[in-house]
mmCIF file of C-alpha atoms and ligand atoms in Angstrom:
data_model
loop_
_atom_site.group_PDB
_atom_site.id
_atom_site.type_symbol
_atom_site.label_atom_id
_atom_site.label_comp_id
_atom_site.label_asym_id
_atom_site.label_seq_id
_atom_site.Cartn_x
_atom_site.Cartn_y
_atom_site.Cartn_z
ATOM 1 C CA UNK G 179 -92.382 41.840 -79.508
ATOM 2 C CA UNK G 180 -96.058 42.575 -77.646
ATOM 3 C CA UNK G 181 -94.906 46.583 -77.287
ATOM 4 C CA UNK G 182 -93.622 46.545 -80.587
ATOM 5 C CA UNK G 183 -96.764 45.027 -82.337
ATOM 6 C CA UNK G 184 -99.127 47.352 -80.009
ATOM 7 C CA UNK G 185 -97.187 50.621 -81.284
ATOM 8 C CA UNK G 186 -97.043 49.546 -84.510
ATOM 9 C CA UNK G 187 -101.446 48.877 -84.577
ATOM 10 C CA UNK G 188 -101.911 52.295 -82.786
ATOM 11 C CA UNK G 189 -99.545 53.723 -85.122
ATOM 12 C CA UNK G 190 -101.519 52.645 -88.160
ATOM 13 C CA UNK G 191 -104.800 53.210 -86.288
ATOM 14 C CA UNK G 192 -103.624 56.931 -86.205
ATOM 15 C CA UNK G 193 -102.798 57.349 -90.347
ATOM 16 C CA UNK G 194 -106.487 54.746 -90.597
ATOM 17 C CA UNK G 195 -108.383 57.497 -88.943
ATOM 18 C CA UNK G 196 -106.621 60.034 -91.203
ATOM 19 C CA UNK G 197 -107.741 58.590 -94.377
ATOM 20 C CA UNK G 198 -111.398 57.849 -92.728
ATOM 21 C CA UNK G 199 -111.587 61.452 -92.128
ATOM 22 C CA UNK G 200 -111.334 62.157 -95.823
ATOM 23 C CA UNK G 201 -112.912 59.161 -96.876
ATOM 24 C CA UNK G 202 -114.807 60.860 -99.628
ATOM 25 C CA UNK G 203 -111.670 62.335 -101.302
ATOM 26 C CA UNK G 204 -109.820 58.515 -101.412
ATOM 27 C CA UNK G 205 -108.976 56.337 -104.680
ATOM 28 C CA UNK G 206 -111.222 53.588 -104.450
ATOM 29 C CA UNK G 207 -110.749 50.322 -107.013
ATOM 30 C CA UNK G 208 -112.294 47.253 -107.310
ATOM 31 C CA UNK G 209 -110.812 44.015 -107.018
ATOM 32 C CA UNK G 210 -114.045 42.098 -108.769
ATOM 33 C CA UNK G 211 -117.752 44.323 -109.095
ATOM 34 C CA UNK G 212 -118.283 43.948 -105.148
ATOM 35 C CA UNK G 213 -114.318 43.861 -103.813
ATOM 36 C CA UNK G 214 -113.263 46.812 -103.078
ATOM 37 C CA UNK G 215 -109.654 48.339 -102.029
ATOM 38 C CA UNK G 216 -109.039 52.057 -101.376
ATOM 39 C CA UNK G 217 -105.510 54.046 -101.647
ATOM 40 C CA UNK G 218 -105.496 53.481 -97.663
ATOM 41 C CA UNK G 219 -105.436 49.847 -97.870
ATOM 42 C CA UNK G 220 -102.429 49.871 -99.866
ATOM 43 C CA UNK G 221 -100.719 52.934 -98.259
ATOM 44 C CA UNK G 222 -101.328 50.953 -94.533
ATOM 45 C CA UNK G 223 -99.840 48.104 -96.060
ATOM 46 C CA UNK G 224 -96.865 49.577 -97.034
ATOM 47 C CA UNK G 225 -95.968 51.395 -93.702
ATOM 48 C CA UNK G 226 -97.002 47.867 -92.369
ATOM 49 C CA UNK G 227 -94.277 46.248 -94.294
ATOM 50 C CA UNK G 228 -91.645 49.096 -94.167
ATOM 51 C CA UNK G 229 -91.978 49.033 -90.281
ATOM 52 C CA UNK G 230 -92.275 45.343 -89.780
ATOM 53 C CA UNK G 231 -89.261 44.620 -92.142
ATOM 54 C CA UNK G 232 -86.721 47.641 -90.485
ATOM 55 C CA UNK G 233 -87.315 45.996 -87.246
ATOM 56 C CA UNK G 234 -87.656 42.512 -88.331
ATOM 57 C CA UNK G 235 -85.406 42.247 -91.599
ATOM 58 C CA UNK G 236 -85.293 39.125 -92.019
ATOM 59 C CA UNK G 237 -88.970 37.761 -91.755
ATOM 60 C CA UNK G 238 -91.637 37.335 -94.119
ATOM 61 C CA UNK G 239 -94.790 38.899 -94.749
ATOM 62 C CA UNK G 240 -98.316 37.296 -95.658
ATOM 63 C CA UNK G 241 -100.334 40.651 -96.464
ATOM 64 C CA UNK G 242 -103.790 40.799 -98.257
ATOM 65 C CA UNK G 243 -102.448 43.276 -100.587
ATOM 66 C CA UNK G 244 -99.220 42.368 -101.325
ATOM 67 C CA UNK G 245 -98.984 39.204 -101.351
ATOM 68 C CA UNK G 246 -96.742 36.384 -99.431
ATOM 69 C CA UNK G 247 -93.230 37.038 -99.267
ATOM 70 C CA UNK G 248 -92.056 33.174 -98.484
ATOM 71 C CA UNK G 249 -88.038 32.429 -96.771
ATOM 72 C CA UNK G 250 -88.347 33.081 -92.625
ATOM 73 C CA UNK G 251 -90.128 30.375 -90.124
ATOM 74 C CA UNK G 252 -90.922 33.814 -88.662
ATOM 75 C CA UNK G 253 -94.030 35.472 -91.037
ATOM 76 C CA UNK G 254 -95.735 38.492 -89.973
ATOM 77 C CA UNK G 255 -99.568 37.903 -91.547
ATOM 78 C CA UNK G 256 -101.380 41.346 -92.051
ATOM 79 C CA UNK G 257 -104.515 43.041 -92.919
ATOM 80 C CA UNK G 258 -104.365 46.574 -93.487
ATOM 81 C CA UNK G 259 -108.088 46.964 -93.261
ATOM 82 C CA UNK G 260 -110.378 44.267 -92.306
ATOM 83 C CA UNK G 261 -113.964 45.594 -92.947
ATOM 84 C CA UNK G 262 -112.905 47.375 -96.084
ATOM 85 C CA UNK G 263 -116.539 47.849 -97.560
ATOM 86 C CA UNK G 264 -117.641 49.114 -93.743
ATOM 87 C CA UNK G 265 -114.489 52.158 -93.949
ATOM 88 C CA UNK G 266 -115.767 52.885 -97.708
ATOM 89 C CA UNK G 267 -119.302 53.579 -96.366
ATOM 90 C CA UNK G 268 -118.297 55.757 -93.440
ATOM 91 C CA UNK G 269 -118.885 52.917 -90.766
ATOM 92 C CA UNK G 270 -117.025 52.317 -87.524
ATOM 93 C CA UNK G 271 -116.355 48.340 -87.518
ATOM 94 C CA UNK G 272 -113.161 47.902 -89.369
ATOM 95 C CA UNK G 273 -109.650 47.194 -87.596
ATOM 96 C CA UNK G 274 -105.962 46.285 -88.516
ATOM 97 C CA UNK G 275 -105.062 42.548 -87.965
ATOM 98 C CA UNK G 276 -101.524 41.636 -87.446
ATOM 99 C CA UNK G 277 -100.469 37.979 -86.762
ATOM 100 C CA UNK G 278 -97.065 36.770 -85.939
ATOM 101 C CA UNK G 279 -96.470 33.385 -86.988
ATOM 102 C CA UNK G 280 -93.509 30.888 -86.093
ATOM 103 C CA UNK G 281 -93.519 28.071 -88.315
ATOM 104 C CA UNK G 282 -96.639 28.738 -89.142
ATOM 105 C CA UNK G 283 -98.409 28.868 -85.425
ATOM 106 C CA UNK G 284 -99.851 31.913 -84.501
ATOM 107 C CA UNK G 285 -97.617 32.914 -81.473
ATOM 108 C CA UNK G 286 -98.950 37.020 -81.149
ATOM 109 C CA UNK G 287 -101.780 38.708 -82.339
ATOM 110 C CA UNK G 288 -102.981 41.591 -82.506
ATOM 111 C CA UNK G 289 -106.515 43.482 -83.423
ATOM 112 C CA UNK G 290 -106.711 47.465 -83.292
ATOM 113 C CA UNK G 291 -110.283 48.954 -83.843
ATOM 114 C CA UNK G 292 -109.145 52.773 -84.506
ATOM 115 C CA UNK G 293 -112.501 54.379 -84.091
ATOM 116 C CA UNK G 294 -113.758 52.897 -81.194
ATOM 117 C CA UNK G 295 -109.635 53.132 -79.939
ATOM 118 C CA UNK G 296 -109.724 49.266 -78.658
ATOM 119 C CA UNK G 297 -106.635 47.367 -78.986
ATOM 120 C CA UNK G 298 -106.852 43.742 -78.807
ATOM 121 C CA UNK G 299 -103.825 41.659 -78.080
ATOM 122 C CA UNK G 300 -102.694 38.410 -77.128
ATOM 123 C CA UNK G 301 -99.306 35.856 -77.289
ATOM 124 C CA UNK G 302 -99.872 32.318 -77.252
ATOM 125 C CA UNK G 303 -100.120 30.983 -73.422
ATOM 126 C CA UNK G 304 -100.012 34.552 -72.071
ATOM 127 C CA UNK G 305 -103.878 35.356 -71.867
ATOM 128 C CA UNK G 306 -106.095 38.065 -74.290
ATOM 129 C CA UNK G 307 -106.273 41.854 -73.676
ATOM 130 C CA UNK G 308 -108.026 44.916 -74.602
ATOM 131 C CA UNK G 309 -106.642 48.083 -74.065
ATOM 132 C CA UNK G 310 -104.820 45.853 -71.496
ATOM 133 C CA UNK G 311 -107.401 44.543 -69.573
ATOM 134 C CA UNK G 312 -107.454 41.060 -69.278
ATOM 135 C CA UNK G 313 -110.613 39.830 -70.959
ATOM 136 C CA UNK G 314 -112.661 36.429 -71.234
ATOM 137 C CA UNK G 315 -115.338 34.770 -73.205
ATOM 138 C CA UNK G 316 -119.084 34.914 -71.942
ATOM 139 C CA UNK G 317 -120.250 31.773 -70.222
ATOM 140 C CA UNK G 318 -124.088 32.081 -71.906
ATOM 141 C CA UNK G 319 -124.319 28.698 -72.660
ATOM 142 C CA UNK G 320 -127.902 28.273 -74.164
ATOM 143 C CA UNK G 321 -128.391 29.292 -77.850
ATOM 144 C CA UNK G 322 -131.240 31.055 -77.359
ATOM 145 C CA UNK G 323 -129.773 33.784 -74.556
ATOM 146 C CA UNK G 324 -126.846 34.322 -77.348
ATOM 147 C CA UNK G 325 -125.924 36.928 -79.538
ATOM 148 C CA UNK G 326 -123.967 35.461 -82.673
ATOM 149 C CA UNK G 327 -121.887 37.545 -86.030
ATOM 150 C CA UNK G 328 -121.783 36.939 -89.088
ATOM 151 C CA UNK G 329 -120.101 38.152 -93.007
ATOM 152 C CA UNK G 330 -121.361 37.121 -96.421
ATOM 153 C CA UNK G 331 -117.855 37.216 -98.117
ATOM 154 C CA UNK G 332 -118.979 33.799 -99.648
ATOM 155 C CA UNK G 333 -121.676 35.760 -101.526
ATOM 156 C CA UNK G 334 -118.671 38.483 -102.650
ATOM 157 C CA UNK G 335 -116.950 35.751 -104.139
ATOM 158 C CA UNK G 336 -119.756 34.284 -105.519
ATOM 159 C CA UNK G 337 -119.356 30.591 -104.150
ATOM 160 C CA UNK G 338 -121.938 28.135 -105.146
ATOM 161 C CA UNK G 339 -121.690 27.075 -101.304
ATOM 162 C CA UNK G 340 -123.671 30.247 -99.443
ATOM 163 C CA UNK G 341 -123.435 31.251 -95.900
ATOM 164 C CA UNK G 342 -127.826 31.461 -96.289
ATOM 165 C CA UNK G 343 -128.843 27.937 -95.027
ATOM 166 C CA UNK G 344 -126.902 28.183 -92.194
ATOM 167 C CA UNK G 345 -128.110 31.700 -91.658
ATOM 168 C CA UNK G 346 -131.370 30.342 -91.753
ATOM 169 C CA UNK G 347 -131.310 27.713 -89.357
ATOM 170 C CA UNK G 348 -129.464 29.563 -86.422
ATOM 171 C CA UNK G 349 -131.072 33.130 -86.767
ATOM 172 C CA UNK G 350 -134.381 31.502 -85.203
ATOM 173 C CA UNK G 351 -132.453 29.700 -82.116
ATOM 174 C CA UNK G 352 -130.375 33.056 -81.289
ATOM 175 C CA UNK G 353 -131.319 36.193 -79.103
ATOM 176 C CA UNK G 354 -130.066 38.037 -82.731
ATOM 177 C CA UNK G 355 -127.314 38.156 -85.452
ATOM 178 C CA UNK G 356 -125.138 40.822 -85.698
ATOM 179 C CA UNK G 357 -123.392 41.822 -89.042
ATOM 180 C CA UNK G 358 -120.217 44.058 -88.612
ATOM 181 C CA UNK G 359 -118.039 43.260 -91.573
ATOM 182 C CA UNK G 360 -114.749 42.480 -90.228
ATOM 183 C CA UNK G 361 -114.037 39.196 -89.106
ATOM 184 C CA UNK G 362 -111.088 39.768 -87.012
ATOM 185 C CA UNK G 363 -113.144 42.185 -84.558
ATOM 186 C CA UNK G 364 -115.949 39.889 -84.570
ATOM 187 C CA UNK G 365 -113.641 36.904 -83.147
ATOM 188 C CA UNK G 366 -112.386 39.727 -80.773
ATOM 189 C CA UNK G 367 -115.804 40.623 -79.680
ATOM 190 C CA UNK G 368 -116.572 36.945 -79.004
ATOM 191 C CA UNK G 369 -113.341 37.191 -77.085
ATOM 192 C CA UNK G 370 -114.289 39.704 -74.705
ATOM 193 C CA UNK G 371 -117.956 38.340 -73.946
ATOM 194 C CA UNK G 372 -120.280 40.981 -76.150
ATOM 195 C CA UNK G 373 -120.918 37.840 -78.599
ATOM 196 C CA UNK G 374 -121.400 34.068 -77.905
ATOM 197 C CA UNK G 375 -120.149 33.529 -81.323
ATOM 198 C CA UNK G 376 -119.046 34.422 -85.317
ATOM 199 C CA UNK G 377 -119.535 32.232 -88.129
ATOM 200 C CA UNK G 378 -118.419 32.436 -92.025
ATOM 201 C CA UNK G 379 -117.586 30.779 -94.644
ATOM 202 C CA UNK G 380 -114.336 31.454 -97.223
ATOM 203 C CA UNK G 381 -112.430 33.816 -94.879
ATOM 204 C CA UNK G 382 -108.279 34.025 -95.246
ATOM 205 C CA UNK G 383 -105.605 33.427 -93.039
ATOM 206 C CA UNK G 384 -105.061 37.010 -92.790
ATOM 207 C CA UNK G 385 -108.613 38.139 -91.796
ATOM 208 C CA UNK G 386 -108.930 35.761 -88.949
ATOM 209 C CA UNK G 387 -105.226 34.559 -87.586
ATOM 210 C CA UNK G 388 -104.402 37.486 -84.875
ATOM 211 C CA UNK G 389 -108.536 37.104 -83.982
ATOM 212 C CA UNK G 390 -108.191 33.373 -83.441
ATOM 213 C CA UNK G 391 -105.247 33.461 -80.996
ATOM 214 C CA UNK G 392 -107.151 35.779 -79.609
ATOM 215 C CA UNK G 393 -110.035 34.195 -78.756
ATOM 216 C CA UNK G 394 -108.471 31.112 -77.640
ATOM 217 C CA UNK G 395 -106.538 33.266 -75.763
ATOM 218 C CA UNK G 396 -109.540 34.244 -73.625
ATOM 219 C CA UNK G 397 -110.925 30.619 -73.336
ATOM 220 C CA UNK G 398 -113.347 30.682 -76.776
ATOM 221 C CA UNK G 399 -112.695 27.655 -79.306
ATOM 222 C CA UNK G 400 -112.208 27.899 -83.330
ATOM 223 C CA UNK G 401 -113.113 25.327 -85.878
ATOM 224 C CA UNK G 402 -114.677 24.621 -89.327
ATOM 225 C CA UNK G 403 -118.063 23.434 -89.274
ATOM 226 C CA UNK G 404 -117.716 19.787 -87.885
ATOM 227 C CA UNK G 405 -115.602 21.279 -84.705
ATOM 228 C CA UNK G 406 -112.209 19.703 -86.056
ATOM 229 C CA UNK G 407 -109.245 22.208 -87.722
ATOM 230 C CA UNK G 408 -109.125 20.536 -91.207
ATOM 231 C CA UNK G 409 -110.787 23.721 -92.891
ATOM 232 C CA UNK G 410 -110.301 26.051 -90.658
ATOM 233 C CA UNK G 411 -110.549 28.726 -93.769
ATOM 234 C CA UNK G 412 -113.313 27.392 -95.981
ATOM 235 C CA UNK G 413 -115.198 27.288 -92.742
ATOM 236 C CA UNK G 414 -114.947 29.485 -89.335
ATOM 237 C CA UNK G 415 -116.734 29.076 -86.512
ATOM 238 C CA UNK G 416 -115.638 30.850 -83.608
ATOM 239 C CA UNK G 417 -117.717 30.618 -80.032
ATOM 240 C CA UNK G 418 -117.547 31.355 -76.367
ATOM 241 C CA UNK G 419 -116.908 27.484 -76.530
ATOM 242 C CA UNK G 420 -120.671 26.553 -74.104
ATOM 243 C CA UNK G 421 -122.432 27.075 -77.463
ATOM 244 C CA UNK G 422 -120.001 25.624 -79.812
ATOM 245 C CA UNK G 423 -120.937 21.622 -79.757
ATOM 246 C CA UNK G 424 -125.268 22.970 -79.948
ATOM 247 C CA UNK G 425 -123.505 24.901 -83.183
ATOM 248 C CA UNK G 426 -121.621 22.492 -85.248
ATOM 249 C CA UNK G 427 -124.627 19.895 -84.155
ATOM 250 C CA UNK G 428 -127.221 22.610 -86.301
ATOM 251 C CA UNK G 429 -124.833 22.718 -88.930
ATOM 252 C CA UNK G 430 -124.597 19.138 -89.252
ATOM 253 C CA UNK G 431 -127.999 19.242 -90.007
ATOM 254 C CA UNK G 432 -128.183 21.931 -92.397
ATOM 255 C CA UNK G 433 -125.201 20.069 -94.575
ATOM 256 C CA UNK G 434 -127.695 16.722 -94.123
ATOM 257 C CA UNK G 435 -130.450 18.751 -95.852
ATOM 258 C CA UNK G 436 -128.238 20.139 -98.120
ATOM 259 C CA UNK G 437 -127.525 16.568 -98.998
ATOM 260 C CA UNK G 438 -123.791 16.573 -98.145
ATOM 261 C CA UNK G 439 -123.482 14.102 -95.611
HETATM 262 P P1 2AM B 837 -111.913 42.601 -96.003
HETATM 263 O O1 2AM B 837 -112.736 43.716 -95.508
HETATM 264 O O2 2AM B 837 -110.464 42.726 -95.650
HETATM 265 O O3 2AM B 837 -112.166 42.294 -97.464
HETATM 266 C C1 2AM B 837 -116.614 40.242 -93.668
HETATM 267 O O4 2AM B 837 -117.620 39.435 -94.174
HETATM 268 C C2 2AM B 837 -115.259 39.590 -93.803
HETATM 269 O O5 2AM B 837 -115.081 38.973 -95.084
HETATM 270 C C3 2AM B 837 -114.147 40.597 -93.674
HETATM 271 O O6 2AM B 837 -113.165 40.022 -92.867
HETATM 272 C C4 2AM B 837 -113.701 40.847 -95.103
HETATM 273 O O7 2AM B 837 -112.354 41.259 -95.210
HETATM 274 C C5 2AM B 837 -113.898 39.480 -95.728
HETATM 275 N N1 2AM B 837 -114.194 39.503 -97.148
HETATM 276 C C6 2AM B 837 -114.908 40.401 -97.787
HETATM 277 N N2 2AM B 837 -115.052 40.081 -99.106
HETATM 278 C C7 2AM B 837 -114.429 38.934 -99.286
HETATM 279 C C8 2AM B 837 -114.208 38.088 -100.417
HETATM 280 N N3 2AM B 837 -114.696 38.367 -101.621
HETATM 281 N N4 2AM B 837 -113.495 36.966 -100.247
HETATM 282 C C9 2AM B 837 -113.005 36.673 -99.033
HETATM 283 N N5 2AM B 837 -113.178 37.439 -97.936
HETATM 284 C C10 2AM B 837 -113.868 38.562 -98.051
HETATM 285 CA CA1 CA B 838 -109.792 41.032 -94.388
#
């Protein structure tokens, strides 16, 4: 299933880069005023689907355009384009996710940046790659010598609940913030060591499922904001695990000031 699911990202990749070439030319509509989904979103989708369903006929699909397609313990959970505001503006950080799930487990996963040609890849027990390398999380263990992402798609969707407090409080303990607009690369680039750690709030299963197996895959830890897995999607927090306990400890504070807890 690994070969199949790393041909079928570098196939994608290759029609991605197609329809970044001519991204001036594309249909662009908008799912609310800041949303945005392009012709290639839906056209990857589609060759997504067709592929994953000749092969795979009788699984389902969990895509971000189309839609879950319920029946199979087997479901194939996809993201055309993760980072589509990044591909609309001519930048480099967006990738195709692709997470196979077996009664709802992430077992493979898979995270293709097509510009920067880095395939990311991993099956539960089996270790994380990139371009088949084996690759590991950084062992930086003090906040301070770390490098941490993070997305605003809380502010996109205009929850009441804002990514800014926390924002606040960890900017000034980091080395720096990084914001590259696709989640699944960022958990991939805490994965391989260039980041100590991503962070957002109100992400889907299909932006972050391949990433996660991922990074666990290469030692790192997921979990919402009080380090357990009850809302894993309301709230992500992905580390190199050395930093992750300093983390959810800050953010405990910032949801005591926010008058939460
Ligand atoms: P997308 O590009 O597929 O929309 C970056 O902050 C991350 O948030 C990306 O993974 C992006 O995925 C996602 N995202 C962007 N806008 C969002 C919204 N309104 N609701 C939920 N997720 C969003
Ligand atoms: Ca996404």
């Amino acid at each position: 299933m690994n070969e199949f699911l790393e041909n079928l990202a570098r196939e994608a990749g290759e029609r991605l880069l197609d329809y970044f070439k001519r991204i001036d030319q594309l249909a662009i509509d908008h799912k609310s005023e800041r949303d945005l989904v392009t012709e290639a979103d839906r056209a990857l989708e589609s060759f997504l689907v067709e592929r994953i369903l000749a092969r795979y006929p009788d699984h389902s699909i969990n895509g971000e355009e189309s839609g879950r397609h319920a029946g199979s313990e087997m479901c194939w959970v996809i993201d055309p384009i993760d980072g589509t505001a990044s591909f609309v503006h001519g930048q480099p950080y967006f990738s195709i996710s692709i997470a196979v799930q077996e009664h709802g487990r992430t077992v493979s996963g898979c995270v293709y940046a097509p510009v920067m040609d880095e395939l990311f890849l991993a099956s539960r027990g089996s270790g994380a790659t990139r371009n088949g390398q084996p690759i590991a999380v950084s062992g930086r263990g003090r906040l301070i010598d770390s490098m941490m992402a993070t997305g605003f798609a809380c502010i996109r969707s205009d929850l009441k609940r804002n990514n800014l407090p926390y924002f606040s409080a960890l900017l000034p303990r980091l080395r720096d913030v990084r914001r590259y607009g696709s989640a699944a690369l960022d958990l991939c680039y805490v994965a391989c060591g260039r980041l100590e750690g991503f962070w957002e709030l109100n992400l889907h299963d299909y932006d972050v499922a391949a990433g996660i197996l991922i990074l666990e895959e290469a030692g790192g830890l997921f979990t919402d904001f009080d380090g357990g897995s009850e809302n894993i999607y309301a709230e992500n927090l992905g580390t190199n695990r050395a930093i992750h306990k300093e983390v959810v400890q800050l953010f405990r504070e910032v949801e005591i000031a926010r008058g939460v807890s």
